[in-house]
XYZ file of N, CA and C in Angstrom:
699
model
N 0.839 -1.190 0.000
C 0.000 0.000 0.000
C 0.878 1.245 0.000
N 0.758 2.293 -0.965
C 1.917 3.504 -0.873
C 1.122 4.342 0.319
N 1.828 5.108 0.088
C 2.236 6.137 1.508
C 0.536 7.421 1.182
N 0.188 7.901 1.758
C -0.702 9.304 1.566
C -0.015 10.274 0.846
N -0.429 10.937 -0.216
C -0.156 11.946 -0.373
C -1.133 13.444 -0.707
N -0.794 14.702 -0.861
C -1.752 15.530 -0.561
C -2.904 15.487 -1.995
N -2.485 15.072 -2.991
C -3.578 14.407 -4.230
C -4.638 13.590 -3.351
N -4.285 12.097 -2.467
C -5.510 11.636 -2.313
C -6.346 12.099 -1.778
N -7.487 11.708 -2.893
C -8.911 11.544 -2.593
C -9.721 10.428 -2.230
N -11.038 10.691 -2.338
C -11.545 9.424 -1.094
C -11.607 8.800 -2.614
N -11.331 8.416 -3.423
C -11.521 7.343 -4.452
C -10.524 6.253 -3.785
N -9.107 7.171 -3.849
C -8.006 6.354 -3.027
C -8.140 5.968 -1.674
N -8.576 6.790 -0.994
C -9.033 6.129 0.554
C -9.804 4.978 0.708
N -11.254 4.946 -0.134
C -11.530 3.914 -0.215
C -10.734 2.171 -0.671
N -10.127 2.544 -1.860
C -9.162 1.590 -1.891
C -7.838 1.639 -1.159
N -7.340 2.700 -0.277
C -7.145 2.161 0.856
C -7.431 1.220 1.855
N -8.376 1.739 2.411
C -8.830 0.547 3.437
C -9.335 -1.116 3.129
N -9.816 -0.725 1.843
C -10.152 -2.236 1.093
C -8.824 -2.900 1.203
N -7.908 -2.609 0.546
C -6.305 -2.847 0.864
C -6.377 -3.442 2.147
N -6.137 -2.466 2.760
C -5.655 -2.704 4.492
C -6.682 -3.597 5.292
N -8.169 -4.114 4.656
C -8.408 -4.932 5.295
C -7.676 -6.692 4.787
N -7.397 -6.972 3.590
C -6.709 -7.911 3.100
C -4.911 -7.824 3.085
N -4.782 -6.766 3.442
C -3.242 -7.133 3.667
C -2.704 -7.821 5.456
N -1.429 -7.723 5.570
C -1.030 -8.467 6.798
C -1.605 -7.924 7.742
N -2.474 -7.504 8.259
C -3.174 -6.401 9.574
C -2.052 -6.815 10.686
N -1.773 -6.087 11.695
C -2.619 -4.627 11.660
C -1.214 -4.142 10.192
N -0.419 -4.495 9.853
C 0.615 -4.166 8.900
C -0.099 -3.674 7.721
N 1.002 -2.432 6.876
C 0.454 -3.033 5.457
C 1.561 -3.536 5.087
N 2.484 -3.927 5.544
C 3.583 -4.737 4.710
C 2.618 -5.905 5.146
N 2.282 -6.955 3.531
C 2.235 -8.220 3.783
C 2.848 -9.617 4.367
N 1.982 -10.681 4.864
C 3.393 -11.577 5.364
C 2.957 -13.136 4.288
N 4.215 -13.337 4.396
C 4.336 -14.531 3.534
C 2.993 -16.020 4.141
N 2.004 -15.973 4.980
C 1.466 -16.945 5.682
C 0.183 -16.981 4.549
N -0.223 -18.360 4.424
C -1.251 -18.892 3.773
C -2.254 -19.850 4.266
N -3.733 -19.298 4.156
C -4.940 -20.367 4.670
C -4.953 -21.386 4.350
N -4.922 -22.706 5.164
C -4.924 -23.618 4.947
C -6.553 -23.832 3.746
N -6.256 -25.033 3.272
C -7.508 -25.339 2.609
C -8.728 -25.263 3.533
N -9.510 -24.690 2.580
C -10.863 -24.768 3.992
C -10.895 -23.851 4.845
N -9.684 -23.465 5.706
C -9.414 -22.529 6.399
C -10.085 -20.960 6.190
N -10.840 -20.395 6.689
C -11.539 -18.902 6.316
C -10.993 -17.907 7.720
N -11.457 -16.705 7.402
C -11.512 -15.324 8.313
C -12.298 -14.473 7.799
N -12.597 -13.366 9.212
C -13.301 -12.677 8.444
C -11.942 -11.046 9.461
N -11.970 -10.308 8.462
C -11.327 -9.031 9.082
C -12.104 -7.981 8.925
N -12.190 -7.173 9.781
C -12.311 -5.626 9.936
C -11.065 -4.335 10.454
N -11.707 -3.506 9.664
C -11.053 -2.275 10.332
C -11.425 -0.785 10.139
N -11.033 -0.187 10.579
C -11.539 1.525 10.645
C -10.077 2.173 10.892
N -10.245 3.249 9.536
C -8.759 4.104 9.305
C -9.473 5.368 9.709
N -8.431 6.367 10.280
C -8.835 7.403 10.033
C -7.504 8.219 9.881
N -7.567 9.029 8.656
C -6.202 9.805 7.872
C -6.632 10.620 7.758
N -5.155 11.425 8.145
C -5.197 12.938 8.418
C -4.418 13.485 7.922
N -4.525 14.202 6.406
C -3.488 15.102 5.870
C -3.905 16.668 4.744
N -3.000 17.246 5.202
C -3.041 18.364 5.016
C -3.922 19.369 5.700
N -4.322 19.045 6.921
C -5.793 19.489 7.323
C -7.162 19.013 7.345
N -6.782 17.957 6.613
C -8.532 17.112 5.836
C -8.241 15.870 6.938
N -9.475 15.514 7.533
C -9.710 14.245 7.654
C -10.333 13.563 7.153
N -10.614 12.130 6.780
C -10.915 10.751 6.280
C -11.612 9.906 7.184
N -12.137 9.275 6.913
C -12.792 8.036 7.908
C -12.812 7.081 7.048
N -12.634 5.853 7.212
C -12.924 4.772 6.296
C -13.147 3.220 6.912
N -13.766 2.424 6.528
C -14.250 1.249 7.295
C -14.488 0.157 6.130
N -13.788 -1.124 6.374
C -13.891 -1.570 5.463
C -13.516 -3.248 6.265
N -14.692 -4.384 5.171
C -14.769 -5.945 5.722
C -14.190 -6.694 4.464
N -13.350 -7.619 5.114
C -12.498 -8.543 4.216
C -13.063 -9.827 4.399
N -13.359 -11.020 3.288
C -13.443 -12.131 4.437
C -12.332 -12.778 2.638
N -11.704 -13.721 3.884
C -10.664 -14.784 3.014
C -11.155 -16.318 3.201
N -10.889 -17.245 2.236
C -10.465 -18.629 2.704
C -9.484 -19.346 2.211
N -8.857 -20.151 2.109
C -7.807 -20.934 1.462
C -8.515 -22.001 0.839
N -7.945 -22.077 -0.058
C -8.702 -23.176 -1.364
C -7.926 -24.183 -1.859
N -6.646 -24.199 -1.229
C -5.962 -25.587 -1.360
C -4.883 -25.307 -2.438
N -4.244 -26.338 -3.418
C -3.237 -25.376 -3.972
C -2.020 -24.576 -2.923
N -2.070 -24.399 -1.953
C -0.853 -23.395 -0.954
C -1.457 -22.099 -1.630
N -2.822 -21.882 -1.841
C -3.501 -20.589 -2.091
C -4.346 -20.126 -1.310
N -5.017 -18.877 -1.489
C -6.379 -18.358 -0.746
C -6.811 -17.450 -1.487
N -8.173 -17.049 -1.276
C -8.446 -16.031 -2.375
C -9.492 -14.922 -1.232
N -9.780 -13.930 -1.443
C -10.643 -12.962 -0.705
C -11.034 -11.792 -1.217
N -12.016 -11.347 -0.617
C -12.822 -10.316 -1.112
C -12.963 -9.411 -0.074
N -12.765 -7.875 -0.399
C -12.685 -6.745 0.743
C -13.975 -5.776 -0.107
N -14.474 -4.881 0.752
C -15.346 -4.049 0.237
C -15.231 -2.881 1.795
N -15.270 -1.563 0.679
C -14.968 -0.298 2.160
C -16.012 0.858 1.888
N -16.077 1.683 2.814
C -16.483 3.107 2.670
C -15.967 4.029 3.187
N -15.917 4.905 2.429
C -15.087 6.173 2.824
C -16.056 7.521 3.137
N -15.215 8.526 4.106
C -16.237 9.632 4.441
C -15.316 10.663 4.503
N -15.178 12.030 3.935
C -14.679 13.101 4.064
C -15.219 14.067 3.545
N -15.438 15.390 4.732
C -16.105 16.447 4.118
C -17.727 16.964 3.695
N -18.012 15.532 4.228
C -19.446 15.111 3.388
C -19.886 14.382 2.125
N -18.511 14.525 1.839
C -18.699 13.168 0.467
C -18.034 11.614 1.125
N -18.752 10.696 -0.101
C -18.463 9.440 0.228
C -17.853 8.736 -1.015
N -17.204 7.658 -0.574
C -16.952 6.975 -2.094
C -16.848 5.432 -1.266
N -17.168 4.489 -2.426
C -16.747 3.230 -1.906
C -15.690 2.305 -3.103
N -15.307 1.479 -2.017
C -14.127 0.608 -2.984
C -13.835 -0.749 -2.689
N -13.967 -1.463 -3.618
C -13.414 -3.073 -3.293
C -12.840 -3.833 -4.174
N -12.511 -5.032 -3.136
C -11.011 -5.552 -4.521
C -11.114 -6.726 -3.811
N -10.529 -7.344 -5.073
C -10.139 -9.160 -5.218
C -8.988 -9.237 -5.235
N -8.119 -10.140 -4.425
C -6.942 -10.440 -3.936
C -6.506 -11.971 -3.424
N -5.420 -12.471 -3.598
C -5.454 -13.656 -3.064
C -3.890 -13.804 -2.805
N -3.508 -14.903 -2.329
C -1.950 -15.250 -2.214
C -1.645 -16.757 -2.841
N -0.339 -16.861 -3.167
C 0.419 -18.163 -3.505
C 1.404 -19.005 -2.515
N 1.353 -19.553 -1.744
C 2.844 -20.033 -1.289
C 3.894 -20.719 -2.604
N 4.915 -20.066 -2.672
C 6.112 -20.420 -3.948
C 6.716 -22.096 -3.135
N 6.603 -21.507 -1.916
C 8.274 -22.283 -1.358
C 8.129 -21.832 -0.272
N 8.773 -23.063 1.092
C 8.673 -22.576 2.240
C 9.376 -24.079 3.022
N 10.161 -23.596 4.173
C 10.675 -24.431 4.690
C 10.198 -25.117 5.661
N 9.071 -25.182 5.958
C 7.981 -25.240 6.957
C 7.765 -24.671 7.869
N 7.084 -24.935 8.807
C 5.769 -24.295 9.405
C 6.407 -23.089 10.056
N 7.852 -23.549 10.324
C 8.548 -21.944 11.584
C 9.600 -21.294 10.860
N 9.918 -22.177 9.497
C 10.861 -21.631 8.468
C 10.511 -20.431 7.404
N 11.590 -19.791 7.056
C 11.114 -19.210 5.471
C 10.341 -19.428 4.808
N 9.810 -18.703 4.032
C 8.317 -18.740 3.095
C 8.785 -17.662 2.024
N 8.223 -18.394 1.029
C 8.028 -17.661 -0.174
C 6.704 -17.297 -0.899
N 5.591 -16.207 -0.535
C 4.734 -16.277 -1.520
C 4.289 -15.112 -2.458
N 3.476 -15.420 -3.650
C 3.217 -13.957 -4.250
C 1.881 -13.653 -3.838
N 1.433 -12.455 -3.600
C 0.525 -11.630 -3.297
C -0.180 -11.115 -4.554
N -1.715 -11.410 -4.779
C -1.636 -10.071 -5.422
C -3.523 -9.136 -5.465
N -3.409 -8.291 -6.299
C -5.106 -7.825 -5.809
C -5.911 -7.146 -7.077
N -6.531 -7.037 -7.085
C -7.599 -6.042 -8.415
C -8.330 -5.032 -7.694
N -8.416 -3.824 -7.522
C -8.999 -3.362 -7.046
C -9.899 -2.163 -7.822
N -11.117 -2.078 -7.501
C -12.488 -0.782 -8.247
C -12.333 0.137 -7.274
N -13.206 1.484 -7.736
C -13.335 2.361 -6.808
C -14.878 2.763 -7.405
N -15.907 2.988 -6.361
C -16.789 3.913 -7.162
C -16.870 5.533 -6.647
N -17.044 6.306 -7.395
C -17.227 7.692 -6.642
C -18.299 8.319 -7.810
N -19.011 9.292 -7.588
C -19.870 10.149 -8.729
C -20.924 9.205 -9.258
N -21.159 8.030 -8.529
C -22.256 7.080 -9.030
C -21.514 6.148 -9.989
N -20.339 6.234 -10.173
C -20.267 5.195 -11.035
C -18.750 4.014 -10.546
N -19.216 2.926 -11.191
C -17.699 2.157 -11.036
C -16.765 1.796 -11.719
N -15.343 2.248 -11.090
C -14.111 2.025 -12.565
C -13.067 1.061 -11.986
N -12.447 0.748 -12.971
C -11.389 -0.726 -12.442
C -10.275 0.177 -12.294
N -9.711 0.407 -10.595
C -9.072 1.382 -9.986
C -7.131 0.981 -10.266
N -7.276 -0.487 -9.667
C -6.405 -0.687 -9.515
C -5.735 -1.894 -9.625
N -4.456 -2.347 -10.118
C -4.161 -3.857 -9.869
C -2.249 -3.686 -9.138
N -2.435 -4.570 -8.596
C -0.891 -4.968 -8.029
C -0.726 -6.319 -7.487
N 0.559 -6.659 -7.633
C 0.802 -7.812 -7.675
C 2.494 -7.749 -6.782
N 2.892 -8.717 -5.745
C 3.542 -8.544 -4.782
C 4.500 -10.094 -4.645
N 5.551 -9.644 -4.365
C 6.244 -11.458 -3.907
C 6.586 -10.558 -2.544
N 6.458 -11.598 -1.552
C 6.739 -11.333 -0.158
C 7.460 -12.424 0.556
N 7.948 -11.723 1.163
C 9.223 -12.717 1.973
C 9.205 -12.888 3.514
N 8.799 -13.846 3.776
C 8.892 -13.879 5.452
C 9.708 -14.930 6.415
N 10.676 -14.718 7.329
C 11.542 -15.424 7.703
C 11.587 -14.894 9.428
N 12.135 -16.028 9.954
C 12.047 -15.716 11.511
C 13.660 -14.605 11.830
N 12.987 -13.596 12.444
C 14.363 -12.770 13.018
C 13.953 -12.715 14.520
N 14.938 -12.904 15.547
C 14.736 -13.182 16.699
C 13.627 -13.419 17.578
N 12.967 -13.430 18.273
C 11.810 -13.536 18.647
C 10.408 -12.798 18.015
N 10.748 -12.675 16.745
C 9.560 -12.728 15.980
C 9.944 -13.199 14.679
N 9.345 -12.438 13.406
C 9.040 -12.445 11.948
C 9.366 -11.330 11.183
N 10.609 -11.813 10.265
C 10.487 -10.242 9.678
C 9.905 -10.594 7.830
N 9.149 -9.173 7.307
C 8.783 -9.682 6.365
C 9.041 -9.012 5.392
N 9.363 -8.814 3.956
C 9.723 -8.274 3.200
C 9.251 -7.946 1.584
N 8.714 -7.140 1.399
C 7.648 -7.058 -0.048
C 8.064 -6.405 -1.057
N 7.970 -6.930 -2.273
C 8.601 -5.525 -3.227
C 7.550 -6.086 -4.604
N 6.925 -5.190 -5.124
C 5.784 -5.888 -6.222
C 6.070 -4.452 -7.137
N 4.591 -4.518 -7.981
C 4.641 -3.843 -8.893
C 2.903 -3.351 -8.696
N 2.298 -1.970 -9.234
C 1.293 -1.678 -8.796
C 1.273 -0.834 -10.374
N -0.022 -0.813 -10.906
C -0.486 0.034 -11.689
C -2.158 0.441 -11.247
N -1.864 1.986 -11.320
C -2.992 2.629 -11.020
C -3.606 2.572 -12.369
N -5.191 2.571 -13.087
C -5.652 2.510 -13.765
C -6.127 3.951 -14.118
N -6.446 4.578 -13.061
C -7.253 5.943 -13.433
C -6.342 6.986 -13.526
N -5.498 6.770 -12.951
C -4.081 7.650 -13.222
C -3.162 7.537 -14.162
N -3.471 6.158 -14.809
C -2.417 5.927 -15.848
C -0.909 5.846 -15.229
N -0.592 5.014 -13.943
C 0.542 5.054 -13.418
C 1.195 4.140 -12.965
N 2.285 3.851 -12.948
C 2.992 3.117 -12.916
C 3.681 3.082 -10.935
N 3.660 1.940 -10.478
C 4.418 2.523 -8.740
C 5.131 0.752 -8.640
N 6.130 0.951 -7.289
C 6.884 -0.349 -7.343
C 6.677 -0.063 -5.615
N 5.448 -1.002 -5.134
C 5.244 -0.932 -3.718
C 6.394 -1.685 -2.928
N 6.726 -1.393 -1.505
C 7.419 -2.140 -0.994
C 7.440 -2.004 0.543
N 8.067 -2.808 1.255
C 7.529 -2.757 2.816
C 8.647 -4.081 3.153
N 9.025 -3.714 4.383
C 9.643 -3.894 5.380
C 9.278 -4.072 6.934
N 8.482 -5.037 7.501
C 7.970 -4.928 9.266
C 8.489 -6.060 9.433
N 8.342 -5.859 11.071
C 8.984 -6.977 12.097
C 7.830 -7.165 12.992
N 7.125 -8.127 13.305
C 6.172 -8.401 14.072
C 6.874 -9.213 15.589
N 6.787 -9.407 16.250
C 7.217 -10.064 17.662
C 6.325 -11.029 17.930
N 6.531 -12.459 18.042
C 5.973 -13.279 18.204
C 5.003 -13.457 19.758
N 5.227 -12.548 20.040
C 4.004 -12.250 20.948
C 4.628 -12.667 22.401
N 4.038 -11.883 23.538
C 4.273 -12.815 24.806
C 2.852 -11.985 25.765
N 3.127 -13.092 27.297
C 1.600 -13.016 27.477
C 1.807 -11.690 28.642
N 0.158 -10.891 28.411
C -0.075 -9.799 29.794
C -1.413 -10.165 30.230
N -1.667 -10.376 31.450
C -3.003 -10.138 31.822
C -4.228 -11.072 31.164
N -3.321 -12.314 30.750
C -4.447 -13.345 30.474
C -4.182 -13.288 28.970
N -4.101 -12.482 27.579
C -3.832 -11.554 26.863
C -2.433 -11.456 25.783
N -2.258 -12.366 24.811
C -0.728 -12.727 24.109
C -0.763 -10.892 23.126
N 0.239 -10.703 23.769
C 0.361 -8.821 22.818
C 1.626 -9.127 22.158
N 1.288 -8.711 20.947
C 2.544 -9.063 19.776
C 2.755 -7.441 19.192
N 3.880 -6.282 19.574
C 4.152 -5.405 19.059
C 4.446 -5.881 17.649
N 4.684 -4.040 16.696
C 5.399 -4.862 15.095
C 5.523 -3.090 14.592
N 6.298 -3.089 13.937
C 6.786 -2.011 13.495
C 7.357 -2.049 11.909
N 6.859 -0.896 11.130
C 7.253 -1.077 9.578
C 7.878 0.239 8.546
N 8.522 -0.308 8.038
C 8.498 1.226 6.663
C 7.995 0.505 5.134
N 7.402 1.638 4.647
C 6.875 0.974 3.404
C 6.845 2.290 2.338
N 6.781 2.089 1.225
C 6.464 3.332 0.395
C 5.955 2.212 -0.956
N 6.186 3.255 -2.072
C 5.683 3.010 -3.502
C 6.568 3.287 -4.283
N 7.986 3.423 -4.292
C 9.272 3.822 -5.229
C 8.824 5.198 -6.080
N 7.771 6.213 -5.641
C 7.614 7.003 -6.266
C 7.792 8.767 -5.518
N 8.800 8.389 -4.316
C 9.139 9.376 -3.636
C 8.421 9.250 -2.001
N 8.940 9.742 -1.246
C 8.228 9.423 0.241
C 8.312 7.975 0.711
N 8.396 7.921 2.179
C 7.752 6.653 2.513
C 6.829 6.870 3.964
N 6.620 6.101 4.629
C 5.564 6.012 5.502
C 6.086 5.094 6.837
N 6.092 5.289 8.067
C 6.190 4.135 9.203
C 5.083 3.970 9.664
N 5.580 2.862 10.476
C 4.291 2.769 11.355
C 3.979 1.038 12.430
N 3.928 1.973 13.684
C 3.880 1.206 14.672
C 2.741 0.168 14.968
N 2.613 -1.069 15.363
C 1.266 -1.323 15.598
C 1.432 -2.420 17.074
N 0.241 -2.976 17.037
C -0.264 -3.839 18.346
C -1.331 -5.071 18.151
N -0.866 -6.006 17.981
C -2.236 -7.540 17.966
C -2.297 -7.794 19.531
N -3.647 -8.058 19.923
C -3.879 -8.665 20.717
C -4.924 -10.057 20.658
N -4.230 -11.068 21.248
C -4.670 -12.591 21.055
C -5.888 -12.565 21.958
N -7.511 -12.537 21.657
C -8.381 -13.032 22.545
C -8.316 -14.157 22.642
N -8.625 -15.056 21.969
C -9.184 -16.351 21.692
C -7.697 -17.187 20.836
N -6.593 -17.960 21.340
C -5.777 -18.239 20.287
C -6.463 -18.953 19.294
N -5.606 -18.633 18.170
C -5.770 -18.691 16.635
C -7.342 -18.891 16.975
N -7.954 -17.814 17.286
C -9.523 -17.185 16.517
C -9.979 -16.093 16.544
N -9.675 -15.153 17.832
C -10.013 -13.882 17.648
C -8.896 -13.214 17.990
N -8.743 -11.650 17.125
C -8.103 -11.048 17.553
C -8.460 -9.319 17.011
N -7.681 -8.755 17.984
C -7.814 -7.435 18.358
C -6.604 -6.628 17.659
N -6.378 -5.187 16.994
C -5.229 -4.351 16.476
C -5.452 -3.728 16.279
N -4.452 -2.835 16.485
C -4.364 -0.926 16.294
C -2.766 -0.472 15.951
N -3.084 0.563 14.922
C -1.862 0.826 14.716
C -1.989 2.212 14.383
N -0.507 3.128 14.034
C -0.400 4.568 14.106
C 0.682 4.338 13.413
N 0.317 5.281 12.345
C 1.388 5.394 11.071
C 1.227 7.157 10.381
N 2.593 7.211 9.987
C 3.430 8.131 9.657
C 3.611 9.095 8.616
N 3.207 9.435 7.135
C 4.233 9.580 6.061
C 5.521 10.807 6.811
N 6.771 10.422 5.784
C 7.806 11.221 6.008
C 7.692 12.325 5.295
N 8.378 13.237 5.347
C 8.443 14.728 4.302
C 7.543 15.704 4.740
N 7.221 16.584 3.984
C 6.327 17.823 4.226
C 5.393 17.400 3.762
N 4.412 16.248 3.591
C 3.101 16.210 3.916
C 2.698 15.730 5.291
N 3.344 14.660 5.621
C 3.050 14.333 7.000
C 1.790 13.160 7.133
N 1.021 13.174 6.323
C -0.276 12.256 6.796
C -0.177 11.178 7.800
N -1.144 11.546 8.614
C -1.236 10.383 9.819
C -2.343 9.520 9.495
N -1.912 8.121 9.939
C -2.794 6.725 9.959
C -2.914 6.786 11.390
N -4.165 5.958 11.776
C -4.639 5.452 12.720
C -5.381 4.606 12.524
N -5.341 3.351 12.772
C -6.161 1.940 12.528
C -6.733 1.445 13.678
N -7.822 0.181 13.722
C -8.391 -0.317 14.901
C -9.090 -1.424 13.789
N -8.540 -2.613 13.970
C -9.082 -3.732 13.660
C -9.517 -5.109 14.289
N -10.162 -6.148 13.683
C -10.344 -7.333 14.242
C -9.836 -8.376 13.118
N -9.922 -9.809 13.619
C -10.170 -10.665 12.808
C -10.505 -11.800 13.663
N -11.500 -13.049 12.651
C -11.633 -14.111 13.262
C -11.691 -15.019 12.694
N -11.123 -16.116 12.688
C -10.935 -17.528 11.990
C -12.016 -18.478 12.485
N -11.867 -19.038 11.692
C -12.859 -20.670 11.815
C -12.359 -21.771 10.431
């Protein structure tokens, strides 16, 4: 997912959050992990971005399953609010496992997504990108590593997304497994973006809780703020 800049509009916000509900939550660097066959979730989340003075709201539901193959496929759909206007956006996305050393080893998979936007009543094919991601154990967690290719459709543009986080394999508070994770990411088209986050384990491997607070660098500045869920079955 690239960074904010003072151009976006809620066309892009919306496919923002559609994004950010199918990418690695609370991250947008993706991680190399794949649904087992059969395996489903459902995710939520709520952004709210703040740049140049303007705020955003956006809310948007993902649900995934794995379909066997070392694949999964999913569907996100969002809405966006700023100013008094609205726009909505959703996208088809799925992952590959390439290669992987098993279950606590290296992984290799490609990522990738289609994404629409509608705004002004109507709907246009917004966006596509496509991602290989890399995930490998670095000390008591996961570090993960993305570098793809993204073409905007309505812009006629060309971007080379990429991302870098470290998630912490979690340890326990108060009944409560809290896994910090921290990232940089941009779009090879100038700027990049950080950003801190927080999972919390209700239910292992079924429910969970995240929030995160993110960055862009330079003289725009835009701030992220996230609050998500997810739940398996």
């Amino acid at each position: 997912m690239r960074p904010f800049t003072a151009r976006s509009g809620l066309t892009l916000l919306a496919l923002l959050a559609a994004h950010a509900a199918q990418a690695g939550r609370p991250l947008q660097t993706e991680d190399a992990g794949v649904l087992d066959a059969g395996g489903c979730e459902i995710e939520g989340v709520h952004e709210r971005v703040r740049v140049s003075g303007a705020t955003a709201r956006d809310t948007a539901l993902a649900f995934n399953c794995g379909i066997g193959w070392r694949s999964q496929l999913g569907i996100a759909a969002s809405r966006s609010r700023a100013d008094g206007e609205s726009a909505s956006g959703t996208a088809l996305g799925g992952k590959t496992r390439l290669w992987s050393a098993g279950d606590e080893g290296p992984a290799l998979t490609v990522a990738w997504s289609l994404a629409w936007a509608r705004a002004a009543g109507s709907w246009r094919h917004a966006e596509d990108e496509l991602r290989l991601v890399w995930s490998m154990p670095a000390g008591p967690g996961t570090l993960h590593v993305n570098l793809g290719h993204g073409r905007d459709r309505i812009e006629r543009t060309s971007s080379t997304p990429w991302g870098a986080g470290w998630e912490h394999g979690g340890f326990e508070v108060g009944g409560l497994t809290l896994a910090p994770m921290a990232e940089v990411y941009g779009d090879g088209r100038g700027g990049h973006a950080w950003n801190v986050a927080l999972r919390a384990t209700l239910v292992p491997e079924r429910v969970y809780l995240d929030g995160s607070y993110g960055r862009q660098t330079g003289s725009v500045g835009a701030r992220l703020v996230t609050v998500g869920f997810k739940v398996t079955f």
